[in-house]
Amino acid sequence: MSSISSLARLALSFGLPAGLLDRGPALRGTKFLAKAALRARFGGRPFQMVNVGACDGALFDDVTPWLHRIARARAVLVEPVPYNQKRLRANYPDTERFIIEPVAVTRTKGSITVHTFDAAALEAGTLPIEFIGCSS
């Protein structure tokens, strides 16, 4: 997202009434994260979050990229797919601020098998990049 469109989205999220924000959950999230960024910068209140299903922390993700914008933000990034964990660490290399937990969140204890698309095919462009976040 360009800086101009990011700024426009941010301004729009602060200016819209709650009734309209309810129709655009992405704008509600933008407003929440923008307020968190302001509190972190001017209120001395550090921002912390847990992102379950972080994928690579960049593609098709409106939340995780805010971690780069919010000063001293910290996060636990939960991602069970090894291929996505590598991409996630490349996107969030600071191991002090960003902890990657290689686990899946399920209803029961124990091990599970996660089926994904071939990582080499994703990287080569043989499969659409949208498939990176698909698993079962």
mmCIF file with all atom_site columns, C-alpha atoms in Angstrom:
data_model
loop_
_atom_site.group_PDB
_atom_site.id
_atom_site.type_symbol
_atom_site.label_atom_id
_atom_site.label_alt_id
_atom_site.label_comp_id
_atom_site.label_asym_id
_atom_site.label_entity_id
_atom_site.label_seq_id
_atom_site.pdbx_PDB_ins_code
_atom_site.Cartn_x
_atom_site.Cartn_y
_atom_site.Cartn_z
_atom_site.occupancy
_atom_site.B_iso_or_equiv
_atom_site.pdbx_formal_charge
_atom_site.auth_seq_id
_atom_site.auth_comp_id
_atom_site.auth_asym_id
_atom_site.auth_atom_id
_atom_site.pdbx_PDB_model_num
ATOM 1   C CA . MET A 1 1   ? 0.000   0.000   0.000   1.00 0.00 ? 1   MET A CA 1
ATOM 2   C CA . SER A 1 2   ? 1.433   3.397   -0.956  1.00 0.00 ? 2   SER A CA 1
ATOM 3   C CA . SER A 1 3   ? 2.066   5.986   1.715   1.00 0.00 ? 3   SER A CA 1
ATOM 4   C CA . ILE A 1 4   ? -0.635  8.241   0.235   1.00 0.00 ? 4   ILE A CA 1
ATOM 5   C CA . SER A 1 5   ? -3.281  5.514   0.330   1.00 0.00 ? 5   SER A CA 1
ATOM 6   C CA . SER A 1 6   ? -2.141  4.526   3.836   1.00 0.00 ? 6   SER A CA 1
ATOM 7   C CA . LEU A 1 7   ? -2.518  8.115   4.984   1.00 0.00 ? 7   LEU A CA 1
ATOM 8   C CA . ALA A 1 8   ? -5.937  8.410   3.332   1.00 0.00 ? 8   ALA A CA 1
ATOM 9   C CA . ARG A 1 9   ? -7.100  5.175   4.964   1.00 0.00 ? 9   ARG A CA 1
ATOM 10  C CA . LEU A 1 10  ? -5.829  6.378   8.332   1.00 0.00 ? 10  LEU A CA 1
ATOM 11  C CA . ALA A 1 11  ? -7.599  9.744   8.028   1.00 0.00 ? 11  ALA A CA 1
ATOM 12  C CA . LEU A 1 12  ? -10.779 8.050   6.874   1.00 0.00 ? 12  LEU A CA 1
ATOM 13  C CA . SER A 1 13  ? -10.721 5.613   9.796   1.00 0.00 ? 13  SER A CA 1
ATOM 14  C CA . PHE A 1 14  ? -10.504 8.452   12.331  1.00 0.00 ? 14  PHE A CA 1
ATOM 15  C CA . GLY A 1 15  ? -13.211 10.529  10.665  1.00 0.00 ? 15  GLY A CA 1
ATOM 16  C CA . LEU A 1 16  ? -15.958 7.991   10.076  1.00 0.00 ? 16  LEU A CA 1
ATOM 17  C CA . PRO A 1 17  ? -18.772 7.421   12.571  1.00 0.00 ? 17  PRO A CA 1
ATOM 18  C CA . ALA A 1 18  ? -18.954 4.015   14.257  1.00 0.00 ? 18  ALA A CA 1
ATOM 19  C CA . GLY A 1 19  ? -21.984 2.977   12.179  1.00 0.00 ? 19  GLY A CA 1
ATOM 20  C CA . LEU A 1 20  ? -19.969 3.223   8.982   1.00 0.00 ? 20  LEU A CA 1
ATOM 21  C CA . LEU A 1 21  ? -16.904 1.626   10.550  1.00 0.00 ? 21  LEU A CA 1
ATOM 22  C CA . ASP A 1 22  ? -19.063 -1.400  11.363  1.00 0.00 ? 22  ASP A CA 1
ATOM 23  C CA . ARG A 1 23  ? -19.528 -1.912  7.624   1.00 0.00 ? 23  ARG A CA 1
ATOM 24  C CA . GLY A 1 24  ? -15.785 -1.806  6.968   1.00 0.00 ? 24  GLY A CA 1
ATOM 25  C CA . PRO A 1 25  ? -13.979 -3.978  9.516   1.00 0.00 ? 25  PRO A CA 1
ATOM 26  C CA . ALA A 1 26  ? -10.618 -3.235  7.888   1.00 0.00 ? 26  ALA A CA 1
ATOM 27  C CA . LEU A 1 27  ? -11.124 0.464   8.662   1.00 0.00 ? 27  LEU A CA 1
ATOM 28  C CA . ARG A 1 28  ? -12.065 -0.362  12.264  1.00 0.00 ? 28  ARG A CA 1
ATOM 29  C CA . GLY A 1 29  ? -8.801  -2.297  12.539  1.00 0.00 ? 29  GLY A CA 1
ATOM 30  C CA . THR A 1 30  ? -6.891  0.605   11.010  1.00 0.00 ? 30  THR A CA 1
ATOM 31  C CA . LYS A 1 31  ? -8.402  2.969   13.581  1.00 0.00 ? 31  LYS A CA 1
ATOM 32  C CA . PHE A 1 32  ? -7.515  0.631   16.458  1.00 0.00 ? 32  PHE A CA 1
ATOM 33  C CA . LEU A 1 33  ? -3.919  0.201   15.265  1.00 0.00 ? 33  LEU A CA 1
ATOM 34  C CA . ALA A 1 34  ? -3.479  3.896   14.493  1.00 0.00 ? 34  ALA A CA 1
ATOM 35  C CA . LYS A 1 35  ? -4.576  4.755   18.041  1.00 0.00 ? 35  LYS A CA 1
ATOM 36  C CA . ALA A 1 36  ? -2.167  2.130   19.385  1.00 0.00 ? 36  ALA A CA 1
ATOM 37  C CA . ALA A 1 37  ? 0.632   3.711   17.343  1.00 0.00 ? 37  ALA A CA 1
ATOM 38  C CA . LEU A 1 38  ? -0.173  7.148   18.777  1.00 0.00 ? 38  LEU A CA 1
ATOM 39  C CA . ARG A 1 39  ? -0.298  5.797   22.346  1.00 0.00 ? 39  ARG A CA 1
ATOM 40  C CA . ALA A 1 40  ? 3.044   4.049   21.821  1.00 0.00 ? 40  ALA A CA 1
ATOM 41  C CA . ARG A 1 41  ? 4.659   7.183   20.423  1.00 0.00 ? 41  ARG A CA 1
ATOM 42  C CA . PHE A 1 42  ? 3.199   9.857   22.694  1.00 0.00 ? 42  PHE A CA 1
ATOM 43  C CA . GLY A 1 43  ? 1.765   8.013   25.684  1.00 0.00 ? 43  GLY A CA 1
ATOM 44  C CA . GLY A 1 44  ? 4.718   5.797   26.437  1.00 0.00 ? 44  GLY A CA 1
ATOM 45  C CA . ARG A 1 45  ? 2.465   2.766   26.335  1.00 0.00 ? 45  ARG A CA 1
ATOM 46  C CA . PRO A 1 46  ? 4.113   -0.097  24.421  1.00 0.00 ? 46  PRO A CA 1
ATOM 47  C CA . PHE A 1 47  ? 2.004   -2.015  21.926  1.00 0.00 ? 47  PHE A CA 1
ATOM 48  C CA . GLN A 1 48  ? 1.837   -5.800  22.221  1.00 0.00 ? 48  GLN A CA 1
ATOM 49  C CA . MET A 1 49  ? -0.198  -8.302  20.246  1.00 0.00 ? 49  MET A CA 1
ATOM 50  C CA . VAL A 1 50  ? -0.622  -11.979 19.458  1.00 0.00 ? 50  VAL A CA 1
ATOM 51  C CA . ASN A 1 51  ? -1.311  -12.857 15.829  1.00 0.00 ? 51  ASN A CA 1
ATOM 52  C CA . VAL A 1 52  ? -2.624  -16.402 15.428  1.00 0.00 ? 52  VAL A CA 1
ATOM 53  C CA . GLY A 1 53  ? -2.138  -17.557 11.851  1.00 0.00 ? 53  GLY A CA 1
ATOM 54  C CA . ALA A 1 54  ? 0.461   -14.916 11.019  1.00 0.00 ? 54  ALA A CA 1
ATOM 55  C CA . CYS A 1 55  ? 1.329   -16.544 7.656   1.00 0.00 ? 55  CYS A CA 1
ATOM 56  C CA . ASP A 1 56  ? 4.288   -14.516 6.331   1.00 0.00 ? 56  ASP A CA 1
ATOM 57  C CA . GLY A 1 57  ? 3.245   -11.295 8.070   1.00 0.00 ? 57  GLY A CA 1
ATOM 58  C CA . ALA A 1 58  ? 3.029   -9.341  4.833   1.00 0.00 ? 58  ALA A CA 1
ATOM 59  C CA . LEU A 1 59  ? 0.839   -10.771 2.078   1.00 0.00 ? 59  LEU A CA 1
ATOM 60  C CA . PHE A 1 60  ? -2.899  -10.187 2.491   1.00 0.00 ? 60  PHE A CA 1
ATOM 61  C CA . ASP A 1 61  ? -2.343  -8.962  6.050   1.00 0.00 ? 61  ASP A CA 1
ATOM 62  C CA . ASP A 1 62  ? -3.673  -5.590  7.217   1.00 0.00 ? 62  ASP A CA 1
ATOM 63  C CA . VAL A 1 63  ? -2.557  -6.071  10.817  1.00 0.00 ? 63  VAL A CA 1
ATOM 64  C CA . THR A 1 64  ? 0.972   -7.417  11.115  1.00 0.00 ? 64  THR A CA 1
ATOM 65  C CA . PRO A 1 65  ? 2.642   -4.734  8.931   1.00 0.00 ? 65  PRO A CA 1
ATOM 66  C CA . TRP A 1 66  ? 1.634   -2.198  11.593  1.00 0.00 ? 66  TRP A CA 1
ATOM 67  C CA . LEU A 1 67  ? 4.305   -3.727  13.820  1.00 0.00 ? 67  LEU A CA 1
ATOM 68  C CA . HIS A 1 68  ? 6.888   -1.929  11.686  1.00 0.00 ? 68  HIS A CA 1
ATOM 69  C CA . ARG A 1 69  ? 5.019   1.386   12.102  1.00 0.00 ? 69  ARG A CA 1
ATOM 70  C CA . ILE A 1 70  ? 4.458   1.246   15.856  1.00 0.00 ? 70  ILE A CA 1
ATOM 71  C CA . ALA A 1 71  ? 7.536   2.207   17.833  1.00 0.00 ? 71  ALA A CA 1
ATOM 72  C CA . ARG A 1 72  ? 8.849   -0.601  20.075  1.00 0.00 ? 72  ARG A CA 1
ATOM 73  C CA . ALA A 1 73  ? 5.913   -2.876  19.187  1.00 0.00 ? 73  ALA A CA 1
ATOM 74  C CA . ARG A 1 74  ? 6.240   -6.466  20.341  1.00 0.00 ? 74  ARG A CA 1
ATOM 75  C CA . ALA A 1 75  ? 4.367   -9.509  19.129  1.00 0.00 ? 75  ALA A CA 1
ATOM 76  C CA . VAL A 1 76  ? 3.975   -13.233 19.391  1.00 0.00 ? 76  VAL A CA 1
ATOM 77  C CA . LEU A 1 77  ? 3.418   -14.490 15.855  1.00 0.00 ? 77  LEU A CA 1
ATOM 78  C CA . VAL A 1 78  ? 1.797   -17.932 15.764  1.00 0.00 ? 78  VAL A CA 1
ATOM 79  C CA . GLU A 1 79  ? 2.350   -19.866 12.526  1.00 0.00 ? 79  GLU A CA 1
ATOM 80  C CA . PRO A 1 80  ? 2.418   -23.675 12.154  1.00 0.00 ? 80  PRO A CA 1
ATOM 81  C CA . VAL A 1 81  ? 3.633   -23.904 8.531   1.00 0.00 ? 81  VAL A CA 1
ATOM 82  C CA . PRO A 1 82  ? 7.474   -24.095 8.316   1.00 0.00 ? 82  PRO A CA 1
ATOM 83  C CA . TYR A 1 83  ? 7.620   -22.380 4.919   1.00 0.00 ? 83  TYR A CA 1
ATOM 84  C CA . ASN A 1 84  ? 5.606   -19.435 6.254   1.00 0.00 ? 84  ASN A CA 1
ATOM 85  C CA . GLN A 1 85  ? 7.713   -19.326 9.424   1.00 0.00 ? 85  GLN A CA 1
ATOM 86  C CA . LYS A 1 86  ? 10.839  -18.704 7.316   1.00 0.00 ? 86  LYS A CA 1
ATOM 87  C CA . ARG A 1 87  ? 9.140   -15.915 5.382   1.00 0.00 ? 87  ARG A CA 1
ATOM 88  C CA . LEU A 1 88  ? 7.761   -14.488 8.645   1.00 0.00 ? 88  LEU A CA 1
ATOM 89  C CA . ARG A 1 89  ? 11.227  -14.395 10.235  1.00 0.00 ? 89  ARG A CA 1
ATOM 90  C CA . ALA A 1 90  ? 12.636  -12.720 7.110   1.00 0.00 ? 90  ALA A CA 1
ATOM 91  C CA . ASN A 1 91  ? 9.918   -10.052 7.374   1.00 0.00 ? 91  ASN A CA 1
ATOM 92  C CA . TYR A 1 92  ? 10.321  -9.666  11.163  1.00 0.00 ? 92  TYR A CA 1
ATOM 93  C CA . PRO A 1 93  ? 14.022  -10.352 11.891  1.00 0.00 ? 93  PRO A CA 1
ATOM 94  C CA . ASP A 1 94  ? 14.160  -8.725  15.355  1.00 0.00 ? 94  ASP A CA 1
ATOM 95  C CA . THR A 1 95  ? 14.032  -11.777 17.640  1.00 0.00 ? 95  THR A CA 1
ATOM 96  C CA . GLU A 1 96  ? 13.771  -9.607  20.761  1.00 0.00 ? 96  GLU A CA 1
ATOM 97  C CA . ARG A 1 97  ? 10.549  -7.928  19.623  1.00 0.00 ? 97  ARG A CA 1
ATOM 98  C CA . PHE A 1 98  ? 8.972   -10.625 17.458  1.00 0.00 ? 98  PHE A CA 1
ATOM 99  C CA . ILE A 1 99  ? 8.637   -14.156 18.821  1.00 0.00 ? 99  ILE A CA 1
ATOM 100 C CA . ILE A 1 100 ? 7.517   -16.787 16.335  1.00 0.00 ? 100 ILE A CA 1
ATOM 101 C CA . GLU A 1 101 ? 5.691   -19.731 17.867  1.00 0.00 ? 101 GLU A CA 1
ATOM 102 C CA . PRO A 1 102 ? 5.691   -22.726 15.481  1.00 0.00 ? 102 PRO A CA 1
ATOM 103 C CA . VAL A 1 103 ? 2.393   -24.137 16.699  1.00 0.00 ? 103 VAL A CA 1
ATOM 104 C CA . ALA A 1 104 ? -1.206  -24.545 15.583  1.00 0.00 ? 104 ALA A CA 1
ATOM 105 C CA . VAL A 1 105 ? -4.111  -23.559 17.800  1.00 0.00 ? 105 VAL A CA 1
ATOM 106 C CA . THR A 1 106 ? -6.649  -26.388 18.004  1.00 0.00 ? 106 THR A CA 1
ATOM 107 C CA . ARG A 1 107 ? -9.426  -27.601 20.266  1.00 0.00 ? 107 ARG A CA 1
ATOM 108 C CA . THR A 1 108 ? -7.512  -30.664 21.428  1.00 0.00 ? 108 THR A CA 1
ATOM 109 C CA . LYS A 1 109 ? -4.008  -31.432 22.665  1.00 0.00 ? 109 LYS A CA 1
ATOM 110 C CA . GLY A 1 110 ? -1.517  -33.327 20.573  1.00 0.00 ? 110 GLY A CA 1
ATOM 111 C CA . SER A 1 111 ? 0.032   -33.243 17.148  1.00 0.00 ? 111 SER A CA 1
ATOM 112 C CA . ILE A 1 112 ? -1.729  -32.475 13.898  1.00 0.00 ? 112 ILE A CA 1
ATOM 113 C CA . THR A 1 113 ? -0.833  -32.655 10.228  1.00 0.00 ? 113 THR A CA 1
ATOM 114 C CA . VAL A 1 114 ? -1.155  -29.428 8.269   1.00 0.00 ? 114 VAL A CA 1
ATOM 115 C CA . HIS A 1 115 ? -1.602  -29.861 4.521   1.00 0.00 ? 115 HIS A CA 1
ATOM 116 C CA . THR A 1 116 ? -0.239  -27.022 2.388   1.00 0.00 ? 116 THR A CA 1
ATOM 117 C CA . PHE A 1 117 ? 0.655   -26.284 -1.195  1.00 0.00 ? 117 PHE A CA 1
ATOM 118 C CA . ASP A 1 118 ? 4.172   -26.976 -2.476  1.00 0.00 ? 118 ASP A CA 1
ATOM 119 C CA . ALA A 1 119 ? 6.529   -24.207 -1.317  1.00 0.00 ? 119 ALA A CA 1
ATOM 120 C CA . ALA A 1 120 ? 8.735   -24.490 -4.424  1.00 0.00 ? 120 ALA A CA 1
ATOM 121 C CA . ALA A 1 121 ? 5.697   -24.100 -6.698  1.00 0.00 ? 121 ALA A CA 1
ATOM 122 C CA . LEU A 1 122 ? 4.610   -21.012 -4.758  1.00 0.00 ? 122 LEU A CA 1
ATOM 123 C CA . GLU A 1 123 ? 8.071   -19.446 -5.013  1.00 0.00 ? 123 GLU A CA 1
ATOM 124 C CA . ALA A 1 124 ? 8.375   -20.305 -8.716  1.00 0.00 ? 124 ALA A CA 1
ATOM 125 C CA . GLY A 1 125 ? 4.992   -18.758 -9.466  1.00 0.00 ? 125 GLY A CA 1
ATOM 126 C CA . THR A 1 126 ? 3.566   -22.058 -10.697 1.00 0.00 ? 126 THR A CA 1
ATOM 127 C CA . LEU A 1 127 ? 0.786   -21.640 -8.146  1.00 0.00 ? 127 LEU A CA 1
ATOM 128 C CA . PRO A 1 128 ? -0.950  -18.335 -7.370  1.00 0.00 ? 128 PRO A CA 1
ATOM 129 C CA . ILE A 1 129 ? 0.691   -16.536 -4.439  1.00 0.00 ? 129 ILE A CA 1
ATOM 130 C CA . GLU A 1 130 ? -2.734  -16.372 -2.747  1.00 0.00 ? 130 GLU A CA 1
ATOM 131 C CA . PHE A 1 131 ? -2.284  -20.086 -1.987  1.00 0.00 ? 131 PHE A CA 1
ATOM 132 C CA . ILE A 1 132 ? 0.484   -19.248 0.507   1.00 0.00 ? 132 ILE A CA 1
ATOM 133 C CA . GLY A 1 133 ? -2.107  -18.730 3.220   1.00 0.00 ? 133 GLY A CA 1
ATOM 134 C CA . CYS A 1 134 ? -4.163  -21.817 2.391   1.00 0.00 ? 134 CYS A CA 1
ATOM 135 C CA . SER A 1 135 ? -3.774  -24.893 4.544   1.00 0.00 ? 135 SER A CA 1
ATOM 136 C CA . SER A 1 136 ? -5.937  -27.542 6.111   1.00 0.00 ? 136 SER A CA 1
#
